[in-house]
CSV table of C-alpha atoms in Angstrom, one decimal:
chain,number,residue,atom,x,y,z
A,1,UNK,CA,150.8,9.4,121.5
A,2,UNK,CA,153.8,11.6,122.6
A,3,UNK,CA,153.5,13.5,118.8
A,4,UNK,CA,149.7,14.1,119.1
A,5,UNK,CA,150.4,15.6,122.4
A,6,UNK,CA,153.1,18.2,121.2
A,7,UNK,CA,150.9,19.1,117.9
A,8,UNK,CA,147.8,20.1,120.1
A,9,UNK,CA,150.3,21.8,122.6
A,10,UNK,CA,151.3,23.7,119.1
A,11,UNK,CA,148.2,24.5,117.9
A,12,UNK,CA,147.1,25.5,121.2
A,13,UNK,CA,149.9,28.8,121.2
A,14,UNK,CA,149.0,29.6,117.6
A,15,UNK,CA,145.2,29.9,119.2
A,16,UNK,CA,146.3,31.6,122.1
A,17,UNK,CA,148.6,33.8,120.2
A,18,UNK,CA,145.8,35.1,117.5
A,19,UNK,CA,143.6,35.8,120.3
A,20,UNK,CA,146.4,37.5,122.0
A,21,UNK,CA,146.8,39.3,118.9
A,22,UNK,CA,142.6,40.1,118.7
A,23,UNK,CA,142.5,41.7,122.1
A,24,UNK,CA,145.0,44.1,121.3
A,25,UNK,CA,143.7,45.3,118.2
A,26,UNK,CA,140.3,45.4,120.0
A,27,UNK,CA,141.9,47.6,122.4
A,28,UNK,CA,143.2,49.8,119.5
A,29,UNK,CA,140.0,49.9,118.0
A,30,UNK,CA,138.4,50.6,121.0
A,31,UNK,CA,140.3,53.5,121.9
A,32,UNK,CA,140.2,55.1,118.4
A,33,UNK,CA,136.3,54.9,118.1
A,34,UNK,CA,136.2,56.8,121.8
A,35,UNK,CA,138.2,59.7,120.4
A,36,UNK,CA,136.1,59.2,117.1
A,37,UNK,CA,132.9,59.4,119.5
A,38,UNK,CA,134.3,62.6,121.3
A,39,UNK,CA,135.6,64.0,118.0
A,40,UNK,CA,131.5,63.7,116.7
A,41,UNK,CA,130.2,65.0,120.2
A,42,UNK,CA,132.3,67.6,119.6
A,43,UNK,CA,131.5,68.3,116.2
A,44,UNK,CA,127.8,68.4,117.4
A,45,UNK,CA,128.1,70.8,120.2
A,46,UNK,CA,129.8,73.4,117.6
A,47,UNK,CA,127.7,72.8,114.8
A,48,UNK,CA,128.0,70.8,111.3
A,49,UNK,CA,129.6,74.0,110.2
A,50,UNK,CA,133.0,72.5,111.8
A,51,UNK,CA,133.0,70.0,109.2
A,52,UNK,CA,133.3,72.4,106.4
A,53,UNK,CA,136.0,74.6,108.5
A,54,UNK,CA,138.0,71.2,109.5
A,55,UNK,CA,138.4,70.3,105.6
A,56,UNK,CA,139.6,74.2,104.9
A,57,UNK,CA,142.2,74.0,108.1
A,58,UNK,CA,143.0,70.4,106.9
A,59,UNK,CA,144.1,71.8,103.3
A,60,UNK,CA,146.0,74.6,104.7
A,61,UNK,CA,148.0,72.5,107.3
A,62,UNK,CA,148.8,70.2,103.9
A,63,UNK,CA,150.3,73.1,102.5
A,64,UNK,CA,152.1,74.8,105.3
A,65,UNK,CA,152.8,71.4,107.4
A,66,UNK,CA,151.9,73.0,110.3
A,67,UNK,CA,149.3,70.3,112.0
A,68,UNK,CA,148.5,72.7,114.8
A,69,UNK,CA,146.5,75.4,112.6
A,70,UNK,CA,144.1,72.6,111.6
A,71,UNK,CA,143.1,72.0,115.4
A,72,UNK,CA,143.0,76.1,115.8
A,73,UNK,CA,140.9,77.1,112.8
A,74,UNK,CA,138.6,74.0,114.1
A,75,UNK,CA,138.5,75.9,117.5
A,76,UNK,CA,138.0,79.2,115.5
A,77,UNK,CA,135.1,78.1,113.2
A,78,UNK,CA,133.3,76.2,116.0
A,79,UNK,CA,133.6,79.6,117.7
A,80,UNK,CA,132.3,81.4,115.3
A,81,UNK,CA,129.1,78.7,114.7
A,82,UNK,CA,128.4,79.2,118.2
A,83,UNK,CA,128.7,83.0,118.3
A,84,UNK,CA,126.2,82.2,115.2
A,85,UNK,CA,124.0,80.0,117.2
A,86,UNK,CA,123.5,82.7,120.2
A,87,UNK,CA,122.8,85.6,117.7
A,88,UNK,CA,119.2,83.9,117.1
A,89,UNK,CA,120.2,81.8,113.9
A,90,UNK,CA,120.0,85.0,111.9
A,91,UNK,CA,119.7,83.4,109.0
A,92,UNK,CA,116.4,82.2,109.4
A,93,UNK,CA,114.8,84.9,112.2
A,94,UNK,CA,115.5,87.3,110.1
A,95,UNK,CA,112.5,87.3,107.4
A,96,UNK,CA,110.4,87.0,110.1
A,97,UNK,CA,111.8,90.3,111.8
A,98,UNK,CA,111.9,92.2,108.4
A,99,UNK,CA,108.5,91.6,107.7
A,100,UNK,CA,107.3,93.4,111.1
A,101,UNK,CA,108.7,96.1,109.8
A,102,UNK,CA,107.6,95.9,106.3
A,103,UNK,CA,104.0,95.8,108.6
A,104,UNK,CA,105.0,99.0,110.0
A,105,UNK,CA,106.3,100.7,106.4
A,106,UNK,CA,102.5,99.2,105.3
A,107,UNK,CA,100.4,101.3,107.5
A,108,UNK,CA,102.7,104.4,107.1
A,109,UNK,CA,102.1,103.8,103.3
A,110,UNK,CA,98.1,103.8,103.8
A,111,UNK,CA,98.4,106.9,105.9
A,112,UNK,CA,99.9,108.3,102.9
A,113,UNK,CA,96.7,107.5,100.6
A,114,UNK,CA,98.8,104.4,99.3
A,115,UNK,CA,99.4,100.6,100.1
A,116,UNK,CA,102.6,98.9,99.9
A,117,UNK,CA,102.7,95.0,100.1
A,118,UNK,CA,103.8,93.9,103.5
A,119,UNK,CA,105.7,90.5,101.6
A,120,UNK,CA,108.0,92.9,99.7
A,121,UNK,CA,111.1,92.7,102.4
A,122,UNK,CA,113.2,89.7,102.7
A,123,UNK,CA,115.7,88.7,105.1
A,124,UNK,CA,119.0,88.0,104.0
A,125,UNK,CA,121.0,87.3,107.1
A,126,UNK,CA,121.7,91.0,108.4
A,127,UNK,CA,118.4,92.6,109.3
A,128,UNK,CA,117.7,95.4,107.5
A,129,UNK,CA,120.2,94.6,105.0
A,130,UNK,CA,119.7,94.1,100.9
A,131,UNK,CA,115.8,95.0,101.3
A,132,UNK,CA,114.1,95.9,98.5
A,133,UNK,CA,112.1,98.9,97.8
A,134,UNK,CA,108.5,99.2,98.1
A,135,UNK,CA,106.2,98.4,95.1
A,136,UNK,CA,105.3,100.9,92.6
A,137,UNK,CA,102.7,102.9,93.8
A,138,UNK,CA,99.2,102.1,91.3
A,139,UNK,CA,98.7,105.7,91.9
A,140,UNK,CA,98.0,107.8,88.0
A,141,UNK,CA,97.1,111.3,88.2
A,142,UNK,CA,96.8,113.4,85.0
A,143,UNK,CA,98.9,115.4,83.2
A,144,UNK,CA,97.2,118.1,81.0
A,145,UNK,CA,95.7,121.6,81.0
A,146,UNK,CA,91.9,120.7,81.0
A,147,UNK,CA,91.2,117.7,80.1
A,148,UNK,CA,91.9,114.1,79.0
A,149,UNK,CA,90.3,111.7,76.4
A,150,UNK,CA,89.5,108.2,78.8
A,151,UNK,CA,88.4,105.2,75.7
A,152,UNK,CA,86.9,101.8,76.0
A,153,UNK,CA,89.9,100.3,74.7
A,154,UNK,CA,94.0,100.9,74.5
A,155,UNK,CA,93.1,102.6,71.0
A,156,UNK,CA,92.6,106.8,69.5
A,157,UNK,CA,89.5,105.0,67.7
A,158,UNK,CA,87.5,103.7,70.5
A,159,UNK,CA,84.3,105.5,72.1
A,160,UNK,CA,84.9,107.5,74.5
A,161,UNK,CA,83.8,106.4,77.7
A,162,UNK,CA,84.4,109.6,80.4
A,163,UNK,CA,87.1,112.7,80.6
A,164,UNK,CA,89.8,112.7,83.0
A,165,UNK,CA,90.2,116.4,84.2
A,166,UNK,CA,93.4,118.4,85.1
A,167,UNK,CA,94.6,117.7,88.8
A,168,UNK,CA,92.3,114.7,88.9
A,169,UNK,CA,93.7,111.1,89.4
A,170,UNK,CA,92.7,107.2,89.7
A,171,UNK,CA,93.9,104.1,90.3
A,172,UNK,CA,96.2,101.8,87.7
A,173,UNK,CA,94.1,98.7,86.6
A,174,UNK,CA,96.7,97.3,83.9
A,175,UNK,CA,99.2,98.8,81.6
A,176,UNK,CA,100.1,98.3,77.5
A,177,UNK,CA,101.4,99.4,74.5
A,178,UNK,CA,101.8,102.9,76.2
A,179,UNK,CA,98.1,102.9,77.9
A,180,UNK,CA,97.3,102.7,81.0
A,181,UNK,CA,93.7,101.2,82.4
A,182,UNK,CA,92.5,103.6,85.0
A,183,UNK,CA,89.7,103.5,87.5
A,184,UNK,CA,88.7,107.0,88.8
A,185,UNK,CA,85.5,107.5,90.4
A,186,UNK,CA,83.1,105.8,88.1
A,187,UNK,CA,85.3,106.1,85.7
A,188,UNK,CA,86.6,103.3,84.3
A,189,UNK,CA,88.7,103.0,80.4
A,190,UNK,CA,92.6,103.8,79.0
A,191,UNK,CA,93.9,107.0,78.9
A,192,UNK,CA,97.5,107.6,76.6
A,193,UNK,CA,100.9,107.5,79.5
A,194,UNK,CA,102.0,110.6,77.9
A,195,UNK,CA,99.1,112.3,79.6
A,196,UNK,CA,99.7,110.6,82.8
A,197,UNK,CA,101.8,110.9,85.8
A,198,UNK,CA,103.1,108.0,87.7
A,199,UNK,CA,104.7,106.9,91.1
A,200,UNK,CA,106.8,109.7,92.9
A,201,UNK,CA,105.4,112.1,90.1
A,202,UNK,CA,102.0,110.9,90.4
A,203,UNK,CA,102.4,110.9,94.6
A,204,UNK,CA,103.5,114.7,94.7
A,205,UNK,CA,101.0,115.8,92.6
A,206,UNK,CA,98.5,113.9,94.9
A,207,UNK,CA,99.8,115.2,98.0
A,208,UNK,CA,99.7,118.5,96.8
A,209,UNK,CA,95.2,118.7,95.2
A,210,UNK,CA,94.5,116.1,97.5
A,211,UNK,CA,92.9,116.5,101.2
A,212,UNK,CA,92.4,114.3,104.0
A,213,UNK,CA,88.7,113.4,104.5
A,214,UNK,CA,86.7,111.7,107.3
A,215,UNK,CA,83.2,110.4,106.6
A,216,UNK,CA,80.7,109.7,109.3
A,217,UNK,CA,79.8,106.4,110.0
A,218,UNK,CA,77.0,106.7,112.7
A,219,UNK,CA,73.8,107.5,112.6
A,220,UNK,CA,74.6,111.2,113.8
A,221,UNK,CA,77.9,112.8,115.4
A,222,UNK,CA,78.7,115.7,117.1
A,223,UNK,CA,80.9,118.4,115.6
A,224,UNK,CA,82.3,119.5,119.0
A,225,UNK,CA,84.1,123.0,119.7
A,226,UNK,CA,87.2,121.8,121.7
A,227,UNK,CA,88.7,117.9,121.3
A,228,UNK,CA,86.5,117.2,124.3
A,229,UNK,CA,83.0,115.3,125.5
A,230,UNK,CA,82.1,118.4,127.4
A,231,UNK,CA,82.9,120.7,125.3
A,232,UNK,CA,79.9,122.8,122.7
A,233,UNK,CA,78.4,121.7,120.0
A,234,UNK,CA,79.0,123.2,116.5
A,235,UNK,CA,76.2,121.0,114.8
A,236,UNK,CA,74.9,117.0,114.5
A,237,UNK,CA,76.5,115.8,111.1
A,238,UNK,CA,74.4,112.5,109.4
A,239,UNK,CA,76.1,109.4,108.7
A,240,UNK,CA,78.2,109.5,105.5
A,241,UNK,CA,78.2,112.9,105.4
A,242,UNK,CA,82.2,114.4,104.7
A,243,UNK,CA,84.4,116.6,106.6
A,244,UNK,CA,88.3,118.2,105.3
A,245,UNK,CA,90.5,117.0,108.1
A,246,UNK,CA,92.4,119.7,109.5
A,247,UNK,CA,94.7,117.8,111.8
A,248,UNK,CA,94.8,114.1,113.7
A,249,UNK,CA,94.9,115.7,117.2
A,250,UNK,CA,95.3,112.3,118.9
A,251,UNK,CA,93.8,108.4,119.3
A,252,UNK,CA,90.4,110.1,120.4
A,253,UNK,CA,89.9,113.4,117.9
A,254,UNK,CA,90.1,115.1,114.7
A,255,UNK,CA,89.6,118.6,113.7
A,256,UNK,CA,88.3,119.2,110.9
A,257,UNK,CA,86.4,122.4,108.9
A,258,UNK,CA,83.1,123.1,109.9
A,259,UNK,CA,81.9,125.9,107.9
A,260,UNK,CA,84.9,127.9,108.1
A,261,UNK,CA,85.0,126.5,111.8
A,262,UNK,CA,87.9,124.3,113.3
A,263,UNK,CA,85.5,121.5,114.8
A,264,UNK,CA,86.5,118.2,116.1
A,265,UNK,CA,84.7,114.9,115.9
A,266,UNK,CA,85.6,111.6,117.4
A,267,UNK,CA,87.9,109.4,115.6
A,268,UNK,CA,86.1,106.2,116.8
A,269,UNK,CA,82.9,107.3,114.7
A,270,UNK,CA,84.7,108.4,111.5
A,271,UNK,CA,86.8,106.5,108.6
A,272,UNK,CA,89.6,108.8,107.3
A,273,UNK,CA,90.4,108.6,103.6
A,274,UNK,CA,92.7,110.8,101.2
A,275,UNK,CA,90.4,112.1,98.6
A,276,UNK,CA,91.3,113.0,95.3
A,277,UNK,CA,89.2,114.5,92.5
A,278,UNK,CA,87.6,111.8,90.1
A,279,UNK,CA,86.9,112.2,86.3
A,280,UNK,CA,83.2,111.9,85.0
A,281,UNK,CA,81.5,109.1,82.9
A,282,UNK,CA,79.8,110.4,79.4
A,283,UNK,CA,76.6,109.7,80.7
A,284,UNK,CA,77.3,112.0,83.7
A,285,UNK,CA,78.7,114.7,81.5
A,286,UNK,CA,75.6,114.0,79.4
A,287,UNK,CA,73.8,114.3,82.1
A,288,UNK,CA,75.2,117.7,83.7
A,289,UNK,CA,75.5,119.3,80.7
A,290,UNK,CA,72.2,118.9,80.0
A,291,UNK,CA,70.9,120.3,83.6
A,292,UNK,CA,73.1,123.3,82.6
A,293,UNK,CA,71.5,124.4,79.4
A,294,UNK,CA,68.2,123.9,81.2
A,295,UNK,CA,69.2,126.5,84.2
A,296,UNK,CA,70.9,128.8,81.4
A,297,UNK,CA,67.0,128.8,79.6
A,298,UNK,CA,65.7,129.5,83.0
A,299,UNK,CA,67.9,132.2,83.5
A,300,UNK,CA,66.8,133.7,80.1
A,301,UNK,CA,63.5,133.1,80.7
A,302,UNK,CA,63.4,134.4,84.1
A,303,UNK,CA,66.2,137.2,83.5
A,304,UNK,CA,63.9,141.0,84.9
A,305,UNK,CA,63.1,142.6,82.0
A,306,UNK,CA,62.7,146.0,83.4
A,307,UNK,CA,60.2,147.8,85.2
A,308,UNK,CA,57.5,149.5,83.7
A,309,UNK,CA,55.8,152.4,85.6
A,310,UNK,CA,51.7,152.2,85.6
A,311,UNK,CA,49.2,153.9,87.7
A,312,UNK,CA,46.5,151.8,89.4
A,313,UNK,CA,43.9,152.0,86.7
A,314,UNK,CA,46.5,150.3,84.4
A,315,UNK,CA,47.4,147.1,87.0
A,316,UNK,CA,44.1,146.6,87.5
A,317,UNK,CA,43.5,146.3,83.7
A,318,UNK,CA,46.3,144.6,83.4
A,319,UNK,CA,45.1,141.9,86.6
A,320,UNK,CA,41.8,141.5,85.1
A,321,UNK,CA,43.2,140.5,81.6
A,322,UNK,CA,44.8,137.9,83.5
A,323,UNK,CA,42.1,136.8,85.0
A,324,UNK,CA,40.3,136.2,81.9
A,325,UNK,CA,43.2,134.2,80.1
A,326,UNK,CA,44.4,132.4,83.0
A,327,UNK,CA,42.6,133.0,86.2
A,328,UNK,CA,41.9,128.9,86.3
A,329,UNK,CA,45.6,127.9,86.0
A,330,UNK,CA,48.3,128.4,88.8
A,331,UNK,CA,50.3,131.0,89.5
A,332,UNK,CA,52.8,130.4,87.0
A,333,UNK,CA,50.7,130.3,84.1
A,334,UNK,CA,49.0,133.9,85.7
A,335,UNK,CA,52.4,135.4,85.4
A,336,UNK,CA,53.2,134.4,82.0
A,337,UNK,CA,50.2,136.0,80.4
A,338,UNK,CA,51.2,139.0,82.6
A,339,UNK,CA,54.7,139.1,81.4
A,340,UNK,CA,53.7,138.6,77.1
A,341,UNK,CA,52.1,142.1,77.7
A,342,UNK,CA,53.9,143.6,79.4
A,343,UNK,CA,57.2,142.4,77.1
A,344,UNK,CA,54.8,144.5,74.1
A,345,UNK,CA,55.0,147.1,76.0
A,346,UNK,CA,58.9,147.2,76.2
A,347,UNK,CA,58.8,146.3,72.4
A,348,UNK,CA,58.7,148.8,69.8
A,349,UNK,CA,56.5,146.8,67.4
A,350,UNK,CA,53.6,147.7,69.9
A,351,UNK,CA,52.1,150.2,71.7
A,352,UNK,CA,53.9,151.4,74.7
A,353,UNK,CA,51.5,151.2,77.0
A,354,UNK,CA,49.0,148.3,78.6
A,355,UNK,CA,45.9,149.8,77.5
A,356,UNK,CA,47.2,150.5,74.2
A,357,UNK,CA,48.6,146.8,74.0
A,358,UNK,CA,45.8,145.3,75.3
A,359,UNK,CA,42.9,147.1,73.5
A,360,UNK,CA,45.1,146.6,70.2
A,361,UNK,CA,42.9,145.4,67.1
A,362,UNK,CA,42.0,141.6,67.0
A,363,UNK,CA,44.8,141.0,69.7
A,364,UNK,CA,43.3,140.0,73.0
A,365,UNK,CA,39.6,138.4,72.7
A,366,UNK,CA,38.3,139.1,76.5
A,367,UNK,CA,39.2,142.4,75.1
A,368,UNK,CA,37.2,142.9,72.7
A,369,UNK,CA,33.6,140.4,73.8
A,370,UNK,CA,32.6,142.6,76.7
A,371,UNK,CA,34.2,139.9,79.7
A,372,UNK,CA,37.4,141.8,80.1
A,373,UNK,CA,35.4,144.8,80.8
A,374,UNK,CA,33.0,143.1,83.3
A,375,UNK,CA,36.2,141.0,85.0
A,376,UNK,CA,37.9,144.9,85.7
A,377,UNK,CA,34.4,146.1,87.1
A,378,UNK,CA,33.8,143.1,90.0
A,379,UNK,CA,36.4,141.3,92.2
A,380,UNK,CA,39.8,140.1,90.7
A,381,UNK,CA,41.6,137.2,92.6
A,382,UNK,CA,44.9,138.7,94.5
A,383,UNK,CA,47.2,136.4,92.7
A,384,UNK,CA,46.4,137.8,89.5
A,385,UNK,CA,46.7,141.3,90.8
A,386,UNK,CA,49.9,139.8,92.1
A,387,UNK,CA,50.8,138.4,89.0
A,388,UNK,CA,50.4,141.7,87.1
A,389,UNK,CA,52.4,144.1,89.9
A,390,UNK,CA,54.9,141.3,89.2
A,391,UNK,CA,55.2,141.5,85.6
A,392,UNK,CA,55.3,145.4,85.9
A,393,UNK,CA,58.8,144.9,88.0
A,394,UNK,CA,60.3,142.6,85.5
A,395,UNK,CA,59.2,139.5,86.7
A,396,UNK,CA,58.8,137.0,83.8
A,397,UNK,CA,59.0,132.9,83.4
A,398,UNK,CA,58.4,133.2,79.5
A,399,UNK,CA,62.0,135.5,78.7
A,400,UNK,CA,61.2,138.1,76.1
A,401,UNK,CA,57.9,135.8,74.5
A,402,UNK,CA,55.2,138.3,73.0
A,403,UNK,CA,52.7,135.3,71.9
A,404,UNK,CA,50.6,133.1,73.3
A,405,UNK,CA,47.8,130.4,72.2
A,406,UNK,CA,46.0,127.0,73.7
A,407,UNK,CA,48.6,124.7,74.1
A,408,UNK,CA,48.8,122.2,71.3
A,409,UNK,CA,48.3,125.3,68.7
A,410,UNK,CA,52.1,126.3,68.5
A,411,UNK,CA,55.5,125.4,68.9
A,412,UNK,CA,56.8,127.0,72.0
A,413,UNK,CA,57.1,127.2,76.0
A,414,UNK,CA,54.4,125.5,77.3
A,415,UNK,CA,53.2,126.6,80.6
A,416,UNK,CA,50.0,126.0,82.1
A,417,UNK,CA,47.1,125.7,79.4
A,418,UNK,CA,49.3,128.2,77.1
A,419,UNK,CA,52.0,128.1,74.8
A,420,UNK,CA,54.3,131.0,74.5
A,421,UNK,CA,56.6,132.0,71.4
């Protein structure tokens, strides 16, 4: 009995002792993961950044042996994280800050007559620092003498769709194989680069054939003598009419050229553009062209062919002749018949006078079947005496024509019921 007591008395310090031996390494334990606690708390307050720092002290305290500069390059880094931390996280504000600016940069850019993308700044830590230019301006003007070939394809053998003139420019559409895709106006094709100028060539060009414009955009406005409500009124401009802007006076006014004029209209009824000259579609060259030969025939036909002296007795011979070919047409076709007698007169191929013209062998019918004679001895409408006093000045729709027939006879001017050659 006495041995069972003394081996449970045994095994009863062995217990005690191990859990002796427990508490204290409890205690240890304890106390280590408190200054591992703080040591995290720590490392939180200053950032995860001390991590990094702690493993660069750590290797240089290995090297030097020197156990203090680890805890002072931990106090530095966590310094500098916080220093970081109060400066706005730069790191990631900073796009956000360089793209109100790049908003800024964007409207300056449209005030110059171009656009420039507002997402092409990035932050990069440092505002302000490694931004990258603005885009490439799609601005093409050309770059020739008169004027420049514009095709329906990238190609010398493709139609040709419009002419891009000298000091004119566009917009870039695409770019290849050394053509560019323009849009100017209504114009729209390739022109060849080496006629073309592009970006800061293209832009000072521009700034200097180009204008400022501002285009109406009410029903009417007021072109005003002084930048204010009470001032005179030069004139009431119709919506979508256009104005060269002299200046940008302020928020409320722009002066611009009224008739040789410095006016000023209000900036709240008027978009402001920069306008440059556009090149012409082949159908609107066609077009032109052909409006251009017309006036020059007009011009010939209506050039004075010189005045012709005759007493009374002669204009009214010459008004009742008139009257006879033409007094049922309008006044047009009156002064026609006028002016191919009088143009025999001025020629040398006929008499050089109206009787002698008119009274000419198998030349003039009313002439010579009695009803020019009676038309000179009763009442003459005035238009055809005004038709003949007319044609004695000069005066002529039909050129130098010394012929005429029934339309329909003969190739020629047609005017009224005649046809003159």
């Amino acid at each position: 009995m006495s041995g069972n007591r003394s081996l449970f008395h045994k095994l009863s310090c062995l217990v005690l002792g191990l859990m002796l031996m427990m508490a204290v390494s409890m205690t240890a334990a304890a106390s280590e993961n408190a200054t591992s606690s703080k040591e995290y708390l720590d490392t939180l307050n200053v950032g995860v950044a001390a991590t990094a720092s702690a493993g660069t002290a750590t290797a240089a305290a290995e090297t030097t042996g020197d156990d203090s500069m680890a805890v002072d390059e931990n106090a530095t880094s966590s310094k500098e994280y916080l220093d970081t931390l109060s400066a706005g996280v730069t790191t990631i504000l900073t796009p956000d800050i360089v793209n109100e600016t790049s908003g800024e940069q964007y409207l300056l850019g449209m005030s110059a007559g171009k656009s420039v993308d507002s997402g092409t700044f990035r932050g990069t830590g440092k505002k302000g620092t490694d931004a990258k230019e603005e885009e490439e301006s799609d601005l093409v003007m050309a770059d020739v003498q008169n004027a420049l070939n514009v095709r329906a394809e990238a190609s010398e053998e493709a139609e040709k769709v419009g002419l891009l003139y000298k000091d004119c420019g566009g917009r870039i559409l695409e770019r290849k194989d050394g053509w560019t895709k323009i849009k100017s106006g209504d114009l729209i094709g390739w022109a060849k680069d080496e006629y073309l100028l592009f970006d800061e060539e293209a832009e000072s060009l521009a700034g200097e054939v180009g204008n400022l414009i501002v285009t109406i955009e009410t029903d009417a406005l007021r072109v005003r003598k002084e930048p204010n409500t009470e001032s005179g009124v030069f004139a009431l401009i119709a919506q979508d009419d256009e104005l060269d802007v002299i200046e940008v006076v302020n928020d409320e006014w722009i002066s611009v050229d009224y008739q040789d004029e410095v006016g000023y209209v209000s900036a709240e009824f008027v978009d402001m553009d920069f306008h440059i000259d556009a090149g012409e579609t082949m159908d609107v060259i066609r077009a032109r062209e052909k409006a251009e030969a017309e006036a020059r025939a007009k011009a010939r036909l209506t050039a004075n062919q010189g005045a012709v002296v005759a007493g009374a007795d002669e204009t009214r011979l010459l008004a009742a002749l008139i009257y006879c070919e033409a007094g049922n047409q309008g006044y047009e076709g009156q002064l026609a018949v006028g002016a191919a007698v009088m143009n025999r007169v001025r020629s040398g191929a006929y008499p050089n006078s109206i009787s002698g013209v008119i009274y000419a062998s198998g030349q003039f019918t009313p002439a010579y079947n009695g009803r020019l004679a009676r038309a000179y001895g009763n009442n003459i409408p005035d238009s055809c005496f005004t038709a003949a006093q007319e044609s004695l000045n000069g005066g002529t729709n039909i050129g130098s024509a010394t012929h005429f027939r029934r339309a329909g006879s003969h190739e020629g001017l047609v005017i009224g019921d005649h046809v003159f050659w």
